Coordinates of C-alpha atoms in Angstrom, one line a residue:
Chain A
M1 CA -29.5 71.4 -91.4
T2 CA -31.5 68.5 -92.7
L3 CA -35.2 67.8 -92.2
D4 CA -35.9 65.6 -89.2
F5 CA -39.5 64.8 -88.5
G6 CA -38.2 62.7 -85.6
V7 CA -38.6 65.9 -83.5
L8 CA -42.3 65.2 -83.4
M9 CA -41.7 62.2 -81.3
Q10 CA -39.4 64.1 -78.9
D11 CA -40.3 66.1 -75.7
G12 CA -44.0 65.2 -76.0
N13 CA -44.2 67.5 -79.1
L14 CA -46.8 65.4 -81.0
P15 CA -49.2 65.1 -78.0
L16 CA -48.9 68.9 -77.5
L17 CA -49.8 69.5 -81.2
L18 CA -52.7 67.1 -81.1
Q19 CA -54.0 68.8 -78.0
G20 CA -53.7 72.1 -79.9
L21 CA -55.6 70.6 -82.8
W22 CA -58.4 69.5 -80.5
V23 CA -58.6 73.1 -79.1
T24 CA -58.7 74.5 -82.7
I25 CA -61.5 72.1 -83.7
R26 CA -63.5 72.9 -80.6
M27 CA -63.1 76.7 -80.9
T28 CA -63.8 76.6 -84.6
F29 CA -66.9 74.5 -84.1
L30 CA -68.3 76.8 -81.4
A31 CA -67.5 79.9 -83.4
L32 CA -69.1 78.3 -86.5
I33 CA -72.4 77.8 -84.6
L34 CA -72.3 81.4 -83.3
S35 CA -71.4 82.7 -86.8
C36 CA -74.4 80.9 -88.3
F37 CA -76.7 82.3 -85.7
I38 CA -75.4 85.9 -86.0
G39 CA -75.3 85.5 -89.8
L40 CA -79.0 84.6 -89.9
V41 CA -80.1 87.4 -87.5
V42 CA -77.9 90.1 -89.2
G43 CA -78.8 88.8 -92.7
L44 CA -82.5 88.9 -92.1
G45 CA -82.1 92.2 -90.2
G46 CA -80.4 93.7 -93.2
M47 CA -83.4 92.9 -95.3
S48 CA -85.9 94.3 -92.8
K49 CA -88.2 97.1 -93.7
G50 CA -87.7 98.6 -90.2
K51 CA -85.1 101.4 -90.6
I52 CA -83.6 100.8 -87.1
I53 CA -83.1 97.1 -87.5
S54 CA -81.7 97.4 -91.0
S55 CA -79.2 100.2 -90.0
L56 CA -78.0 98.2 -87.0
S57 CA -77.4 95.2 -89.3
A58 CA -75.5 97.5 -91.8
V59 CA -73.3 98.9 -89.1
Y60 CA -72.6 95.4 -87.8
L61 CA -71.5 94.2 -91.2
A62 CA -69.5 97.3 -91.9
W63 CA -67.6 97.2 -88.6
F64 CA -66.8 93.5 -88.4
R65 CA -66.0 93.1 -92.1
G66 CA -64.1 96.4 -92.3
T67 CA -61.6 95.8 -89.4
P68 CA -58.9 93.2 -89.1
L69 CA -59.8 90.1 -87.0
L70 CA -56.5 90.4 -85.1
V71 CA -57.4 93.9 -84.0
Q72 CA -60.9 92.8 -83.0
L73 CA -59.5 90.0 -80.9
M74 CA -57.1 92.4 -79.2
L75 CA -59.9 94.8 -78.4
L76 CA -62.1 92.0 -77.1
Y77 CA -59.5 90.3 -75.0
Y78 CA -57.1 93.0 -73.8
G79 CA -59.0 96.2 -74.6
L80 CA -62.3 95.4 -72.8
A81 CA -60.5 93.8 -69.8
I82 CA -58.3 96.8 -69.2
S83 CA -60.6 99.7 -69.9
L84 CA -64.0 98.4 -69.1
N85 CA -63.2 95.6 -66.7
I86 CA -65.0 93.1 -68.9
D87 CA -62.7 90.1 -68.4
F88 CA -63.4 87.2 -70.8
S89 CA -61.4 84.1 -70.6
A90 CA -59.2 83.6 -73.6
S91 CA -61.4 80.8 -75.0
V92 CA -64.6 82.8 -74.6
A93 CA -63.0 85.9 -76.2
G94 CA -61.7 83.6 -78.9
V95 CA -65.1 82.0 -79.8
L96 CA -66.9 85.4 -79.5
G97 CA -64.3 87.1 -81.7
L98 CA -64.2 84.5 -84.4
G99 CA -68.0 84.0 -84.4
M100 CA -68.8 87.7 -84.6
Y101 CA -66.2 88.3 -87.4
S102 CA -67.4 85.3 -89.4
G103 CA -71.0 86.2 -88.7
A104 CA -70.6 89.3 -90.8
Y105 CA -69.6 87.3 -93.8
V106 CA -72.3 84.7 -93.2
S107 CA -74.9 87.4 -93.0
E108 CA -74.1 88.4 -96.6
I109 CA -74.3 84.7 -97.7
V110 CA -77.7 84.5 -96.0
R111 CA -79.0 87.7 -97.6
G112 CA -77.7 86.7 -101.0
A113 CA -79.3 83.3 -100.9
I114 CA -82.6 84.6 -99.7
Q115 CA -82.7 87.3 -102.3
S116 CA -81.9 84.8 -105.0
I117 CA -85.2 82.9 -104.3
D118 CA -87.9 83.9 -106.7
R119 CA -90.2 86.7 -105.4
G120 CA -93.2 84.5 -106.5
Q121 CA -92.4 82.1 -103.6
M122 CA -93.1 84.8 -101.0
E123 CA -96.2 85.9 -102.9
A124 CA -97.5 82.4 -103.1
G125 CA -97.0 81.9 -99.3
R126 CA -98.7 85.3 -98.5
S127 CA -101.6 84.6 -100.9
L128 CA -102.2 81.4 -98.9
G129 CA -102.7 83.4 -95.7
L130 CA -99.2 82.7 -94.3
S131 CA -97.4 85.5 -92.6
H132 CA -94.1 86.9 -93.8
W133 CA -92.1 85.0 -91.2
Q134 CA -94.1 81.8 -91.7
T135 CA -93.3 82.0 -95.4
M136 CA -89.7 82.8 -94.6
F137 CA -89.1 79.8 -92.4
K138 CA -91.3 77.3 -94.2
V139 CA -90.8 78.2 -97.8
I140 CA -87.9 80.6 -98.4
L141 CA -85.2 79.5 -96.0
P142 CA -85.4 75.8 -96.8
Q143 CA -84.7 76.6 -100.4
A144 CA -82.1 79.3 -99.6
V145 CA -80.1 76.9 -97.3
R146 CA -79.2 74.9 -100.4
R147 CA -77.8 77.9 -102.1
M148 CA -75.9 78.9 -99.0
L149 CA -73.9 75.7 -98.7
P150 CA -71.1 76.3 -101.3
P151 CA -70.3 79.8 -100.0
L152 CA -70.7 78.6 -96.4
A153 CA -68.0 75.9 -97.1
N154 CA -65.6 78.7 -98.1
E155 CA -66.5 80.7 -95.0
F156 CA -66.1 77.8 -92.6
I157 CA -62.7 77.0 -94.1
A158 CA -61.7 80.6 -93.7
L159 CA -62.9 80.4 -90.1
T160 CA -60.7 77.4 -89.4
K161 CA -57.7 79.1 -90.8
N162 CA -58.4 82.3 -89.0
S163 CA -58.6 80.5 -85.7
S164 CA -54.8 80.4 -85.8
L165 CA -54.9 84.1 -84.9
L166 CA -56.3 83.1 -81.5
S167 CA -52.7 82.2 -80.6
A168 CA -52.2 86.0 -80.2
I169 CA -54.7 86.1 -77.3
T170 CA -53.1 83.1 -75.5
V171 CA -55.6 80.4 -76.6
A172 CA -53.6 77.2 -76.5
E173 CA -54.7 76.1 -80.0
L174 CA -52.7 74.5 -82.8
M175 CA -50.7 77.6 -83.9
R176 CA -49.8 78.5 -80.3
A177 CA -48.7 74.9 -79.6
A178 CA -46.4 75.0 -82.7
N179 CA -45.0 78.4 -81.6
T180 CA -44.2 77.0 -78.2
I181 CA -42.4 74.1 -79.7
V182 CA -40.3 76.0 -82.2
A183 CA -39.3 78.5 -79.6
D184 CA -37.6 75.6 -77.9
N185 CA -36.1 73.6 -80.8
Y186 CA -36.0 75.9 -83.8
R187 CA -37.5 73.2 -86.0
Y188 CA -39.7 75.7 -87.9
F189 CA -40.1 73.8 -91.1
E190 CA -41.0 70.4 -89.6
I191 CA -43.4 71.8 -87.0
Y192 CA -45.2 74.4 -89.2
L193 CA -45.5 71.9 -92.1
T194 CA -47.0 69.4 -89.6
I195 CA -49.7 71.9 -88.4
A196 CA -50.3 73.1 -92.0
I197 CA -51.2 69.5 -92.8
F198 CA -53.4 69.3 -89.7
Y199 CA -55.3 72.5 -90.9
F200 CA -55.5 71.1 -94.4
V201 CA -57.0 67.8 -93.2
V202 CA -59.6 69.6 -91.1
N203 CA -60.6 71.8 -94.0
F204 CA -60.7 68.9 -96.4
I205 CA -63.1 67.2 -94.0
I206 CA -65.3 70.3 -93.8
S207 CA -65.5 70.7 -97.6
T208 CA -66.3 67.0 -98.1
L209 CA -69.0 67.0 -95.4
I210 CA -70.6 70.1 -97.0
R211 CA -70.5 68.5 -100.4
I212 CA -72.2 65.4 -99.1
L213 CA -74.8 67.5 -97.4
E214 CA -75.4 69.4 -100.7
R215 CA -75.9 66.2 -102.6
K216 CA -78.2 64.8 -99.9
L217 CA -80.4 67.9 -100.0
N218 CA -80.6 67.8 -103.8
V219 CA -81.7 64.2 -103.8
E220 CA -84.3 64.8 -101.2
G221 CA -85.9 67.8 -102.8
A222 CA -86.3 69.5 -106.1
R223 CA -83.5 71.0 -108.0
S224 CA -85.0 74.2 -109.2
Chain B
M1 CA -118.5 89.5 -102.8
I2 CA -115.7 91.9 -104.1
E3 CA -116.3 95.6 -104.2
I4 CA -113.7 98.0 -105.5
R5 CA -114.3 101.7 -105.2
H6 CA -112.2 104.5 -106.7
L7 CA -109.0 102.5 -106.7
D8 CA -105.8 104.4 -107.7
K9 CA -102.4 102.9 -107.9
Y10 CA -99.1 104.4 -108.9
Y11 CA -95.6 102.9 -109.5
G12 CA -93.7 106.0 -108.6
S13 CA -95.2 108.7 -110.8
H14 CA -96.6 106.2 -113.3
H15 CA -100.4 106.0 -112.8
V16 CA -101.1 102.3 -113.4
L17 CA -104.7 102.0 -112.2
K18 CA -107.0 104.9 -112.6
D19 CA -110.2 105.2 -110.6
I20 CA -111.2 101.6 -110.8
N21 CA -114.8 100.7 -109.8
L22 CA -115.9 97.1 -110.0
K23 CA -118.4 94.9 -108.1
I24 CA -118.3 91.2 -108.4
E25 CA -121.2 89.1 -107.1
K26 CA -121.0 85.8 -105.3
G27 CA -120.8 82.9 -107.8
E28 CA -119.9 85.1 -110.6
V29 CA -117.1 84.4 -113.1
V30 CA -115.5 87.6 -114.3
V31 CA -112.9 87.6 -116.9
I32 CA -110.5 90.6 -117.3
I33 CA -109.0 91.1 -120.7
G34 CA -107.0 93.9 -122.4
P35 CA -103.7 94.6 -124.0
S36 CA -100.5 93.9 -122.1
G37 CA -99.6 96.8 -119.8
S38 CA -103.3 97.7 -119.4
G39 CA -103.1 97.0 -115.7
K40 CA -105.3 93.9 -115.6
S41 CA -102.8 91.7 -113.6
T42 CA -102.1 94.6 -111.3
L43 CA -105.8 95.0 -110.6
L44 CA -106.1 91.3 -109.8
R45 CA -103.1 91.4 -107.5
C46 CA -104.6 94.4 -105.7
M47 CA -107.6 92.2 -104.8
N48 CA -105.6 90.2 -102.3
Y49 CA -103.3 93.2 -101.6
L50 CA -100.2 91.7 -103.1
E51 CA -99.9 95.1 -104.6
P52 CA -100.4 98.1 -102.3
I53 CA -102.7 100.8 -103.5
Q54 CA -102.5 104.6 -103.0
S55 CA -106.2 105.4 -102.7
G56 CA -109.6 103.8 -102.9
Q57 CA -111.2 100.8 -101.2
I58 CA -111.3 97.1 -101.8
R59 CA -113.9 95.1 -99.8
I60 CA -114.3 91.4 -99.8
E61 CA -117.5 90.1 -98.3
D62 CA -118.1 93.5 -97.0
Q63 CA -114.8 93.7 -95.1
P64 CA -111.9 95.9 -96.2
I65 CA -108.6 94.3 -97.4
G66 CA -105.3 96.1 -97.3
M67 CA -106.3 99.7 -96.5
I68 CA -108.6 100.6 -93.7
E69 CA -109.8 103.9 -92.3
H70 CA -108.3 104.8 -89.0
K71 CA -109.3 108.1 -87.3
G72 CA -110.4 109.5 -90.6
R73 CA -107.2 108.5 -92.4
Q74 CA -106.4 105.7 -94.8
Q75 CA -103.7 103.3 -93.6
E76 CA -102.5 99.8 -94.1
M77 CA -104.3 97.2 -92.0
P78 CA -102.4 95.1 -89.4
Q79 CA -100.6 92.2 -90.9
K80 CA -102.6 89.6 -88.9
A81 CA -105.9 91.0 -90.2
L82 CA -104.5 91.0 -93.7
N83 CA -103.4 87.4 -93.5
K84 CA -106.9 86.5 -92.2
M85 CA -108.5 88.2 -95.2
R86 CA -106.1 86.5 -97.6
E87 CA -107.3 83.1 -96.4
K88 CA -110.6 83.9 -98.1
V89 CA -108.9 84.7 -101.4
G90 CA -107.2 81.9 -103.4
M91 CA -104.7 82.9 -106.0
V92 CA -103.2 81.1 -109.0
F93 CA -100.1 82.6 -110.6
Q94 CA -98.9 82.6 -114.1
N95 CA -95.6 80.9 -113.1
F96 CA -97.4 78.4 -110.7
N97 CA -95.1 79.4 -107.8
L98 CA -95.2 75.9 -106.4
F99 CA -92.8 75.3 -103.5
P100 CA -90.0 73.2 -105.2
H101 CA -88.6 71.7 -101.9
L102 CA -92.0 70.2 -101.0
S103 CA -93.8 67.3 -102.5
V104 CA -97.1 67.9 -104.3
R105 CA -99.0 66.9 -101.2
D106 CA -96.9 69.0 -98.8
N107 CA -97.4 72.0 -101.1
I108 CA -101.1 71.6 -100.6
T109 CA -101.1 70.9 -96.8
L110 CA -98.4 73.5 -95.9
S111 CA -100.8 76.4 -95.3
P112 CA -103.7 74.5 -93.6
L113 CA -101.2 72.8 -91.3
T114 CA -99.1 75.9 -90.5
L115 CA -102.2 77.9 -89.8
G116 CA -103.8 75.1 -87.7
K117 CA -106.8 74.9 -90.0
M118 CA -106.7 71.1 -90.1
D119 CA -105.0 68.3 -88.3
K120 CA -102.5 66.1 -90.2
K121 CA -105.0 63.4 -91.1
E122 CA -107.6 65.9 -92.4
A123 CA -105.1 67.9 -94.3
K124 CA -103.8 64.7 -96.0
E125 CA -107.3 63.6 -97.0
T126 CA -108.2 67.1 -98.2
A127 CA -105.0 67.1 -100.3
L128 CA -105.8 63.8 -101.9
S129 CA -109.4 64.6 -102.7
L130 CA -108.3 68.0 -104.2
L131 CA -105.7 66.2 -106.3
A132 CA -108.3 63.7 -107.4
K133 CA -110.5 66.6 -108.4
V134 CA -107.8 68.1 -110.6
G135 CA -107.0 64.7 -112.0
L136 CA -103.7 64.2 -110.3
A137 CA -104.5 61.7 -107.5
D138 CA -101.5 59.6 -108.4
R139 CA -98.9 62.4 -108.2
A140 CA -99.2 63.2 -104.5
A141 CA -95.6 62.1 -103.7
A142 CA -94.0 63.7 -106.8
F143 CA -92.0 66.9 -106.6
P144 CA -92.9 70.0 -108.6
D145 CA -90.0 69.6 -111.0
Q146 CA -91.2 66.2 -112.0
L147 CA -94.5 67.6 -113.3
S148 CA -95.4 69.2 -116.6
G149 CA -96.5 72.8 -116.7
G150 CA -100.2 71.8 -116.9
Q151 CA -99.9 69.5 -114.0
K152 CA -98.0 72.1 -111.9
Q153 CA -100.8 74.6 -112.5
R154 CA -103.5 72.1 -111.5
V155 CA -101.5 71.4 -108.3
A156 CA -101.4 75.2 -107.7
I157 CA -105.2 75.3 -108.1
A158 CA -105.6 72.4 -105.6
R159 CA -103.2 74.2 -103.2
A160 CA -105.3 77.4 -103.3
L161 CA -108.5 75.4 -102.8
A162 CA -107.1 73.7 -99.7
M163 CA -107.7 77.0 -97.8
K164 CA -111.4 76.8 -98.7
P165 CA -111.3 80.3 -100.3
H166 CA -114.5 82.1 -101.0
V167 CA -113.1 83.6 -104.2
M168 CA -110.4 82.5 -106.6
L169 CA -108.1 84.8 -108.5
F170 CA -106.4 83.6 -111.7
D171 CA -103.5 85.6 -113.0
E172 CA -102.9 84.5 -116.6
P173 CA -103.0 80.9 -115.5
T174 CA -102.2 79.4 -118.9
S175 CA -99.8 82.0 -120.3
A176 CA -96.6 80.1 -119.3
L177 CA -97.9 76.8 -120.7
D178 CA -97.2 75.0 -123.9
P179 CA -100.3 75.1 -126.1
E180 CA -101.2 71.4 -125.7
L181 CA -101.3 71.8 -121.9
I182 CA -103.6 74.7 -121.8
G183 CA -106.8 72.6 -122.1
E184 CA -106.3 70.6 -119.0
V185 CA -105.9 73.7 -116.9
L186 CA -108.9 75.4 -118.4
D187 CA -111.0 72.2 -117.8
A188 CA -110.1 72.3 -114.1
M189 CA -111.1 76.0 -114.0
K190 CA -114.4 75.2 -115.8
E191 CA -115.1 72.5 -113.3
L192 CA -114.6 75.0 -110.5
A193 CA -116.9 77.6 -112.1
K194 CA -119.6 75.0 -112.5
E195 CA -119.5 74.3 -108.8
G196 CA -120.3 77.9 -108.2
M197 CA -116.9 79.3 -107.2
T198 CA -116.6 83.0 -107.5
M199 CA -113.8 83.6 -109.9
V200 CA -111.8 86.5 -111.3
V201 CA -109.7 85.5 -114.2
V202 CA -107.1 87.5 -116.1
T203 CA -106.4 85.7 -119.4
H204 CA -105.7 85.8 -123.1
E205 CA -107.9 82.7 -123.7
M206 CA -110.8 84.3 -125.4
G207 CA -112.5 80.9 -125.8
F208 CA -112.6 80.6 -122.0
A209 CA -114.0 84.1 -121.7
R210 CA -116.7 83.5 -124.2
E211 CA -117.8 80.2 -122.8
M212 CA -117.4 80.7 -119.0
A213 CA -117.6 84.4 -118.2
D214 CA -120.7 85.9 -116.7
R215 CA -119.2 89.3 -117.4
V216 CA -116.1 90.4 -119.3
V217 CA -114.1 93.4 -118.1
V218 CA -112.1 95.2 -120.7
M219 CA -109.1 97.3 -119.5
D220 CA -106.8 99.7 -121.4
Q221 CA -104.2 102.1 -120.1
G222 CA -105.1 101.5 -116.4
Q223 CA -108.8 102.0 -116.9
I224 CA -111.9 99.8 -117.2
I225 CA -113.2 100.9 -120.6
E226 CA -116.1 98.4 -120.9
I227 CA -117.9 95.8 -118.9
G228 CA -120.5 93.5 -120.4
S229 CA -121.7 89.9 -121.1
P230 CA -119.4 87.9 -123.4
D231 CA -122.0 88.2 -126.1
V232 CA -122.0 91.9 -126.1
I233 CA -118.2 92.3 -125.7
F234 CA -117.3 89.8 -128.4
K235 CA -120.0 90.6 -130.9
N236 CA -121.0 94.1 -130.4
P237 CA -118.6 96.1 -128.2
A238 CA -119.4 99.7 -127.5
Q239 CA -115.8 101.0 -127.4
E240 CA -113.6 101.4 -130.4
R241 CA -110.6 100.4 -128.4
T242 CA -112.3 97.1 -127.4
K243 CA -112.9 96.4 -131.1
V244 CA -109.2 97.1 -132.0
F245 CA -108.0 94.9 -129.2
L246 CA -110.3 92.0 -130.0
H247 CA -109.5 92.3 -133.7
K248 CA -105.8 91.9 -132.9
V249 CA -106.1 88.8 -130.6
L250 CA -108.9 87.0 -132.5
T251 CA -107.5 87.2 -136.1
H252 CA -104.6 85.0 -135.1
S253 CA -106.5 82.4 -133.0

């Protein structure tokens, strides 16, 4: 059997893949926003002096980092629906699942970046009469965000790739579109190579955008 | 202005400040000297409660800072009240601790604006006049990493002054500076002292202590061992330990 990329043009295959790509991008983007939000809350919570808040954050991190994403998605989509009657649509379960999983990793990125900022910055803010949170949001976080960008690029790329697991909970994203097509025509190599390139291009764009953002932030502010 | 009574501080089991009693009057310049590890910086940092204390009392303008009595027991005061007290106390750090992501002007206006002490226009004008005062009127738009150490420290002084503090604490303000940059920072401090600012200064600059201090506090091993006018301390100290310390620092300068 020889390679024949002409199959892309048959049976509406390419439009189906592009539709899947669009779903992948949308799901990933929404999950990314959720993941940043959870990451910030759990990351800050993990550093809290309050025992309850910091333990909750630790449990969150341990659970979502310590169990497979595929298992989490199954629990969220099938498990909750059948045992507790909490019936999310596939897309909602997908965004929630991806976002909560990735949020665990982002929380560690947030915590690491904040802890890498010199302790004197918090002291300076406090000595000027600012509260802990005022100093956190006006002084510490703006500096920490710069240090978060490189590891965040890694995490967002992982998130995009992990979105392929949503095919297992019936989300019609890129991977599922490919599965549907190959089930019909057995053109595994052509179809999977095509979606591999799609994923690659999306991730290349993410890493480029973050690099541009990094450079922009460095020009605007100080480099220390 | 500042009154410290029976202050004790521990790091774990290490007793770093032992029964400190000190009263600082309005308009006074008090210089704290002593060997490294004697607790002088720690004492200064207790004065705006950057360091928690285990027992004793610190009062600023007759109001407690940090620990308060509540139903007969000592406990930490609410954060809001602590922030309010800290507004009265300006602090200048050894490592400047300027905010690197903000311009010089924004470093100065951040606190007054965030706390609603001034509107934008007033904050801007205050920043410019404070910068002029420390000789940096032309650097308002610069970022901290574009400044020399001496310039950074003068910005840090201007930043602290923007909150209109009633007392200024200096924690080894010239120790991180190249020798040729020390003078410009000391000059800014002298200017401030002449205006009547109450100042507490931890420093190794004995020249500054001699010239500007109303009183010199000598610390060793977590205790105040001697307090006196610069004349007495430098020419005729009562304590042998003061003599030994001064001999060590003065023979090389």
